[in-house]
Each structure stands twice: as C-alpha cells, then as structure tokens.
C-alpha cells in the first residue's frame, strides 16, 4: 500500500497498515477481554486486575513485531534515520492506541479509572520492553546446563516485560491510594521511553 505522511507520521501509518494485515491478531486480542470478565463472573474480584493485565499483555505483545525487528537490526535503524529510542516511541504509538481501546473496553469490569490506567500502562510498557529486548548472544561464552550449553539470556528473555507489568500492577494489588496507582505506572512509562534500549 502507498504510504502517507512524512518522517515520524509515515512510520506510524506503516505500523497501522502492518497491524491491519493480520486482523486475526486484533480479533484474538479483543477476544481476550473475556478473561477479566470471566474472573469477575466467577467471584474472584481481587484477581481481576492481574487477569486483565496478563490478558492485555497477551493481546498487545503480538502487535509489536515491527519494533522487535527494528531493535534486532542495526542496519534497519540506520536506514530509517532515527535514534533507536525515537523509533521505540514512534513504533509503540499504534499498539499504544489499541491498548487504550482495550483498556476502555475492560473498564466496566475493572471499575476504577486509576486502576484501568495502571493496567494499560503496565501492558504497553511490558510489551515494549519485551519486544525491544536484546536477543540472546551467541558470540560470548555459553552457560552450562543439564540440557547442554545455552547462550546467556535465552531463558530469561521470555520473562522480560512481565517484570514491568507486575511493577505497574503492584500498587493496585497492594491497595495503595490513587496517587501511587497513577504515579508508579506513569514513572515506569516515562523511564521506558526515555532510556535508549540496549542492542549489544
């Protein structure tokens, strides 16, 4: 399809086009909204925030393949002409807007605006962290394991992103006041998009 706009707007438009190529991902992502509603319907209301957080992460993370490709290709970063930190911001806008829609759809079962913000912030921050994480390094020494030699970070990489999600959910799960519920996820988002991701 023909691109639109220029500079950053063109990249954002291309991300929307890329996501729309596989509408099944969007359908599955919004179908995952049934998870928090099912948890609430089963009477486990205290577990609704964490159920919504993990369901949202599973819904949004597959939309981040563009960011994942950019963060793993130095040549592509040079060709696009942006710093990697700027690319992470630009390429997270399209999934971020979808996260907002997802969180609004989950708001009735969450029942609190501050909690909904914390869950949405945790979802997008966690998905961006996992998508922009460094790949396992096969250049250095391998780590011995019962299954044989493995590169460092091979097993820890899938867990990246969930740590940030849990940090954002912590004030909700601990029952802290609205100030903390808004401040901690907001701080995590600010750090996530202010720091340049590591590539080596």
PDB file of C-alpha atoms in Angstrom:
ATOM      1  CA  UNK A   1       0.000   0.000   0.000  1.00  0.00           C
ATOM      2  CA  UNK A   2       1.085   3.560  -0.627  1.00  0.00           C
ATOM      3  CA  UNK A   3       2.495   5.279   2.431  1.00  0.00           C
ATOM      4  CA  UNK A   4       1.162   8.504   3.857  1.00  0.00           C
ATOM      5  CA  UNK A   5       2.735  11.444   5.595  1.00  0.00           C
ATOM      6  CA  UNK A   6       6.414  12.033   6.147  1.00  0.00           C
ATOM      7  CA  UNK A   7       9.047  11.382   8.800  1.00  0.00           C
ATOM      8  CA  UNK A   8       7.546  10.027  12.027  1.00  0.00           C
ATOM      9  CA  UNK A   9       3.952  10.179  10.798  1.00  0.00           C
ATOM     10  CA  UNK A  10       4.862   7.863   7.916  1.00  0.00           C
ATOM     11  CA  UNK A  11       6.276   5.279  10.326  1.00  0.00           C
ATOM     12  CA  UNK A  12       3.175   5.445  12.493  1.00  0.00           C
ATOM     13  CA  UNK A  13       0.962   4.975   9.450  1.00  0.00           C
ATOM     14  CA  UNK A  14       3.033   1.982   8.321  1.00  0.00           C
ATOM     15  CA  UNK A  15       2.614   0.388  11.738  1.00  0.00           C
ATOM     16  CA  UNK A  16      -1.163   0.694  11.458  1.00  0.00           C
ATOM     17  CA  UNK A  17      -1.002  -0.834   7.966  1.00  0.00           C
ATOM     18  CA  UNK A  18       1.203  -3.690   9.209  1.00  0.00           C
ATOM     19  CA  UNK A  19      -1.163  -4.465  12.081  1.00  0.00           C
ATOM     20  CA  UNK A  20      -4.176  -4.398   9.758  1.00  0.00           C
ATOM     21  CA  UNK A  21      -2.588  -7.034   7.514  1.00  0.00           C
ATOM     22  CA  UNK A  22      -3.337  -9.676  10.160  1.00  0.00           C
ATOM     23  CA  UNK A  23      -6.778  -8.775  11.552  1.00  0.00           C
ATOM     24  CA  UNK A  24      -6.918 -12.146  13.283  1.00  0.00           C
ATOM     25  CA  UNK A  25      -4.453 -10.823  15.867  1.00  0.00           C
ATOM     26  CA  UNK A  26      -6.813  -7.970  16.686  1.00  0.00           C
ATOM     27  CA  UNK A  27      -9.776 -10.321  16.881  1.00  0.00           C
ATOM     28  CA  UNK A  28      -7.933 -12.667  19.246  1.00  0.00           C
ATOM     29  CA  UNK A  29      -6.627  -9.717  21.251  1.00  0.00           C
ATOM     30  CA  UNK A  30     -10.078  -8.294  21.886  1.00  0.00           C
ATOM     31  CA  UNK A  31     -11.469 -11.788  22.460  1.00  0.00           C
ATOM     32  CA  UNK A  32      -9.077 -11.989  25.412  1.00  0.00           C
ATOM     33  CA  UNK A  33     -11.268  -9.371  27.098  1.00  0.00           C
ATOM     34  CA  UNK A  34     -13.389 -12.320  28.165  1.00  0.00           C
ATOM     35  CA  UNK A  35     -10.667 -13.294  30.684  1.00  0.00           C
ATOM     36  CA  UNK A  36     -11.156 -10.479  33.254  1.00  0.00           C
ATOM     37  CA  UNK A  37     -14.933 -10.650  32.796  1.00  0.00           C
ATOM     38  CA  UNK A  38     -14.867 -14.410  33.395  1.00  0.00           C
ATOM     39  CA  UNK A  39     -12.720 -13.962  36.518  1.00  0.00           C
ATOM     40  CA  UNK A  40     -15.165 -11.364  37.849  1.00  0.00           C
ATOM     41  CA  UNK A  41     -18.128 -13.561  36.962  1.00  0.00           C
ATOM     42  CA  UNK A  42     -16.576 -16.437  38.896  1.00  0.00           C
ATOM     43  CA  UNK A  43     -16.495 -14.240  42.006  1.00  0.00           C
ATOM     44  CA  UNK A  44     -12.729 -13.679  42.159  1.00  0.00           C
ATOM     45  CA  UNK A  45     -12.877  -9.876  42.084  1.00  0.00           C
ATOM     46  CA  UNK A  46      -9.441  -9.332  43.728  1.00  0.00           C
ATOM     47  CA  UNK A  47      -7.847 -11.225  40.831  1.00  0.00           C
ATOM     48  CA  UNK A  48      -9.481  -9.113  38.118  1.00  0.00           C
ATOM     49  CA  UNK A  49      -6.580  -6.582  37.819  1.00  0.00           C
ATOM     50  CA  UNK A  50      -3.907  -9.243  37.385  1.00  0.00           C
ATOM     51  CA  UNK A  51      -6.132 -11.227  34.996  1.00  0.00           C
ATOM     52  CA  UNK A  52      -6.732  -8.078  32.941  1.00  0.00           C
ATOM     53  CA  UNK A  53      -3.013  -7.262  32.977  1.00  0.00           C
ATOM     54  CA  UNK A  54      -1.863 -10.631  31.701  1.00  0.00           C
ATOM     55  CA  UNK A  55      -4.708 -10.877  29.166  1.00  0.00           C
ATOM     56  CA  UNK A  56      -3.872  -7.394  27.878  1.00  0.00           C
ATOM     57  CA  UNK A  57      -0.202  -8.291  27.597  1.00  0.00           C
ATOM     58  CA  UNK A  58      -1.085 -11.399  25.572  1.00  0.00           C
ATOM     59  CA  UNK A  59      -3.331  -9.262  23.358  1.00  0.00           C
ATOM     60  CA  UNK A  60      -0.859  -6.422  22.658  1.00  0.00           C
ATOM     61  CA  UNK A  61       2.519  -8.152  22.500  1.00  0.00           C
ATOM     62  CA  UNK A  62       1.899  -9.800  19.061  1.00  0.00           C
ATOM     63  CA  UNK A  63       1.336  -6.313  17.613  1.00  0.00           C
ATOM     64  CA  UNK A  64       4.936  -5.330  18.426  1.00  0.00           C
ATOM     65  CA  UNK A  65       6.711  -7.346  15.723  1.00  0.00           C
ATOM     66  CA  UNK A  66       7.745  -4.183  13.893  1.00  0.00           C
ATOM     67  CA  UNK A  67       9.530  -2.841  16.957  1.00  0.00           C
ATOM     68  CA  UNK A  68      11.124  -6.238  17.551  1.00  0.00           C
ATOM     69  CA  UNK A  69      12.527  -6.316  14.007  1.00  0.00           C
ATOM     70  CA  UNK A  70      13.928  -2.793  14.272  1.00  0.00           C
ATOM     71  CA  UNK A  71      15.610  -3.435  17.624  1.00  0.00           C
ATOM     72  CA  UNK A  72      17.349  -6.513  16.190  1.00  0.00           C
ATOM     73  CA  UNK A  73      18.653  -4.860  13.020  1.00  0.00           C
ATOM     74  CA  UNK A  74      21.233  -2.078  13.286  1.00  0.00           C
ATOM     75  CA  UNK A  75      21.162  -1.671   9.525  1.00  0.00           C
ATOM     76  CA  UNK A  76      17.420  -1.042   9.554  1.00  0.00           C
ATOM     77  CA  UNK A  77      17.846   1.565  12.293  1.00  0.00           C
ATOM     78  CA  UNK A  78      20.460   3.397  10.207  1.00  0.00           C
ATOM     79  CA  UNK A  79      18.254   3.196   7.107  1.00  0.00           C
ATOM     80  CA  UNK A  80      15.280   4.743   8.903  1.00  0.00           C
ATOM     81  CA  UNK A  81      17.432   7.645  10.092  1.00  0.00           C
ATOM     82  CA  UNK A  82      16.200   7.778  13.681  1.00  0.00           C
ATOM     83  CA  UNK A  83      17.761   7.004  17.013  1.00  0.00           C
ATOM     84  CA  UNK A  84      16.579   3.685  18.440  1.00  0.00           C
ATOM     85  CA  UNK A  85      14.910   5.455  21.366  1.00  0.00           C
ATOM     86  CA  UNK A  86      12.902   7.612  18.949  1.00  0.00           C
ATOM     87  CA  UNK A  87      11.955   4.548  16.921  1.00  0.00           C
ATOM     88  CA  UNK A  88      10.720   2.802  20.040  1.00  0.00           C
ATOM     89  CA  UNK A  89       8.398   5.737  20.733  1.00  0.00           C
ATOM     90  CA  UNK A  90       7.130   6.024  17.151  1.00  0.00           C
ATOM     91  CA  UNK A  91       6.562   2.306  16.681  1.00  0.00           C
ATOM     92  CA  UNK A  92       4.756   1.975  20.003  1.00  0.00           C
ATOM     93  CA  UNK A  93       2.101   4.584  19.155  1.00  0.00           C
ATOM     94  CA  UNK A  94      -0.115   2.289  17.052  1.00  0.00           C
ATOM     95  CA  UNK A  95      -0.100  -0.581  19.601  1.00  0.00           C
ATOM     96  CA  UNK A  96      -0.452   2.019  22.344  1.00  0.00           C
ATOM     97  CA  UNK A  97      -3.680   3.389  20.866  1.00  0.00           C
ATOM     98  CA  UNK A  98      -5.027  -0.156  20.574  1.00  0.00           C
ATOM     99  CA  UNK A  99      -4.069  -0.683  24.220  1.00  0.00           C
ATOM    100  CA  UNK A 100      -6.131   2.381  25.153  1.00  0.00           C
ATOM    101  CA  UNK A 101      -9.168   0.948  23.356  1.00  0.00           C
ATOM    102  CA  UNK A 102      -8.603  -2.430  25.028  1.00  0.00           C
ATOM    103  CA  UNK A 103      -8.337  -0.842  28.470  1.00  0.00           C
ATOM    104  CA  UNK A 104     -11.502   1.213  27.916  1.00  0.00           C
ATOM    105  CA  UNK A 105     -13.325  -1.978  26.948  1.00  0.00           C
ATOM    106  CA  UNK A 106     -12.085  -3.596  30.172  1.00  0.00           C
ATOM    107  CA  UNK A 107     -13.004  -0.584  32.334  1.00  0.00           C
ATOM    108  CA  UNK A 108     -16.521  -1.801  33.253  1.00  0.00           C
ATOM    109  CA  UNK A 109     -15.147  -4.916  34.926  1.00  0.00           C
ATOM    110  CA  UNK A 110     -12.172  -3.115  36.495  1.00  0.00           C
ATOM    111  CA  UNK A 111     -14.454  -0.417  37.854  1.00  0.00           C
ATOM    112  CA  UNK A 112     -11.807   2.188  38.638  1.00  0.00           C
ATOM    113  CA  UNK A 113     -10.202   4.725  36.317  1.00  0.00           C
ATOM    114  CA  UNK A 114      -6.855   4.803  38.118  1.00  0.00           C
ATOM    115  CA  UNK A 115      -6.658   1.004  38.125  1.00  0.00           C
ATOM    116  CA  UNK A 116      -7.519   0.923  34.430  1.00  0.00           C
ATOM    117  CA  UNK A 117      -4.692   3.375  33.714  1.00  0.00           C
ATOM    118  CA  UNK A 118      -2.228   1.282  35.732  1.00  0.00           C
ATOM    119  CA  UNK A 119      -3.195  -1.886  33.875  1.00  0.00           C
ATOM    120  CA  UNK A 120      -2.998  -0.217  30.462  1.00  0.00           C
ATOM    121  CA  UNK A 121       0.357   1.379  31.286  1.00  0.00           C
ATOM    122  CA  UNK A 122       1.720  -1.940  32.508  1.00  0.00           C
ATOM    123  CA  UNK A 123       0.538  -3.711  29.372  1.00  0.00           C
ATOM    124  CA  UNK A 124       2.130  -1.290  26.910  1.00  0.00           C
ATOM    125  CA  UNK A 125       5.327  -0.851  28.950  1.00  0.00           C
ATOM    126  CA  UNK A 126       5.754  -4.599  29.365  1.00  0.00           C
ATOM    127  CA  UNK A 127       5.075  -5.318  25.697  1.00  0.00           C
ATOM    128  CA  UNK A 128       7.548  -2.632  24.595  1.00  0.00           C
ATOM    129  CA  UNK A 129      10.206  -3.947  26.987  1.00  0.00           C
ATOM    130  CA  UNK A 130       9.901  -7.498  25.733  1.00  0.00           C
ATOM    131  CA  UNK A 131       9.769  -6.516  22.053  1.00  0.00           C
ATOM    132  CA  UNK A 132      12.827  -4.250  22.315  1.00  0.00           C
ATOM    133  CA  UNK A 133      14.918  -6.610  24.456  1.00  0.00           C
ATOM    134  CA  UNK A 134      18.291  -7.733  23.182  1.00  0.00           C
ATOM    135  CA  UNK A 135      18.350 -11.158  21.531  1.00  0.00           C
ATOM    136  CA  UNK A 136      20.383 -13.953  23.151  1.00  0.00           C
ATOM    137  CA  UNK A 137      24.080 -13.548  22.420  1.00  0.00           C
ATOM    138  CA  UNK A 138      25.750 -16.480  20.703  1.00  0.00           C
ATOM    139  CA  UNK A 139      29.061 -14.615  20.402  1.00  0.00           C
ATOM    140  CA  UNK A 140      30.208 -14.963  24.013  1.00  0.00           C
ATOM    141  CA  UNK A 141      30.788 -17.974  26.241  1.00  0.00           C
ATOM    142  CA  UNK A 142      27.843 -20.315  26.697  1.00  0.00           C
ATOM    143  CA  UNK A 143      26.316 -21.344  30.013  1.00  0.00           C
ATOM    144  CA  UNK A 144      26.386 -24.993  31.024  1.00  0.00           C
ATOM    145  CA  UNK A 145      23.025 -26.576  31.842  1.00  0.00           C
ATOM    146  CA  UNK A 146      21.616 -30.115  32.140  1.00  0.00           C
ATOM    147  CA  UNK A 147      20.299 -29.683  28.592  1.00  0.00           C
ATOM    148  CA  UNK A 148      23.687 -28.638  27.252  1.00  0.00           C
ATOM    149  CA  UNK A 149      25.319 -25.292  26.541  1.00  0.00           C
ATOM    150  CA  UNK A 150      22.919 -22.363  26.125  1.00  0.00           C
ATOM    151  CA  UNK A 151      23.556 -18.677  25.336  1.00  0.00           C
ATOM    152  CA  UNK A 152      23.131 -16.211  28.216  1.00  0.00           C
ATOM    153  CA  UNK A 153      19.664 -14.707  28.419  1.00  0.00           C
ATOM    154  CA  UNK A 154      17.917 -17.409  26.403  1.00  0.00           C
ATOM    155  CA  UNK A 155      15.581 -18.422  29.214  1.00  0.00           C
ATOM    156  CA  UNK A 156      15.253 -15.010  30.856  1.00  0.00           C
ATOM    157  CA  UNK A 157      14.218 -13.191  27.661  1.00  0.00           C
ATOM    158  CA  UNK A 158      10.608 -14.503  27.551  1.00  0.00           C
ATOM    159  CA  UNK A 159      10.122 -13.228  31.115  1.00  0.00           C
ATOM    160  CA  UNK A 160      11.144  -9.684  30.222  1.00  0.00           C
ATOM    161  CA  UNK A 161       8.154  -7.417  30.168  1.00  0.00           C
ATOM    162  CA  UNK A 162       6.272  -9.311  32.845  1.00  0.00           C
ATOM    163  CA  UNK A 163       8.522  -7.699  35.469  1.00  0.00           C
ATOM    164  CA  UNK A 164       7.494  -4.219  34.302  1.00  0.00           C
ATOM    165  CA  UNK A 165       3.848  -5.300  34.141  1.00  0.00           C
ATOM    166  CA  UNK A 166       3.956  -6.522  37.741  1.00  0.00           C
ATOM    167  CA  UNK A 167       5.618  -3.293  38.909  1.00  0.00           C
ATOM    168  CA  UNK A 168       2.740  -1.303  37.395  1.00  0.00           C
ATOM    169  CA  UNK A 169       0.173  -3.668  38.918  1.00  0.00           C
ATOM    170  CA  UNK A 170       1.815  -3.664  42.355  1.00  0.00           C
ATOM    171  CA  UNK A 171       0.077  -0.518  43.718  1.00  0.00           C
ATOM    172  CA  UNK A 172      -3.273  -1.900  42.523  1.00  0.00           C
ATOM    173  CA  UNK A 173      -2.711  -5.316  44.076  1.00  0.00           C
ATOM    174  CA  UNK A 174      -1.437  -3.773  47.330  1.00  0.00           C
ATOM    175  CA  UNK A 175      -4.443  -1.488  47.618  1.00  0.00           C
ATOM    176  CA  UNK A 176      -2.457   1.763  47.623  1.00  0.00           C
ATOM    177  CA  UNK A 177      -4.075   5.155  47.096  1.00  0.00           C
ATOM    178  CA  UNK A 178      -4.896   6.608  43.696  1.00  0.00           C
ATOM    179  CA  UNK A 179      -1.821   8.847  43.782  1.00  0.00           C
ATOM    180  CA  UNK A 180       0.516   5.845  43.901  1.00  0.00           C
ATOM    181  CA  UNK A 181      -1.612   3.889  41.441  1.00  0.00           C
ATOM    182  CA  UNK A 182      -1.155   6.695  38.898  1.00  0.00           C
ATOM    183  CA  UNK A 183       2.386   7.776  39.793  1.00  0.00           C
ATOM    184  CA  UNK A 184       4.194   4.435  39.677  1.00  0.00           C
ATOM    185  CA  UNK A 185       2.940   3.306  36.226  1.00  0.00           C
ATOM    186  CA  UNK A 186       3.425   6.851  34.910  1.00  0.00           C
ATOM    187  CA  UNK A 187       7.030   6.831  36.132  1.00  0.00           C
ATOM    188  CA  UNK A 188       7.619   3.400  34.577  1.00  0.00           C
ATOM    189  CA  UNK A 189       6.267   4.638  31.225  1.00  0.00           C
ATOM    190  CA  UNK A 190       8.461   7.739  31.371  1.00  0.00           C
ATOM    191  CA  UNK A 191      11.588   5.672  32.048  1.00  0.00           C
ATOM    192  CA  UNK A 192      10.677   3.106  29.401  1.00  0.00           C
ATOM    193  CA  UNK A 193      10.504   5.680  26.614  1.00  0.00           C
ATOM    194  CA  UNK A 194      13.288   7.948  27.883  1.00  0.00           C
ATOM    195  CA  UNK A 195      16.030   5.302  28.003  1.00  0.00           C
ATOM    196  CA  UNK A 196      17.614   4.008  24.827  1.00  0.00           C
ATOM    197  CA  UNK A 197      17.245   0.214  24.525  1.00  0.00           C
ATOM    198  CA  UNK A 198      20.463  -1.801  24.595  1.00  0.00           C
ATOM    199  CA  UNK A 199      21.465  -3.547  21.402  1.00  0.00           C
ATOM    200  CA  UNK A 200      24.846  -5.040  22.317  1.00  0.00           C
TER     201      UNK A 200
END
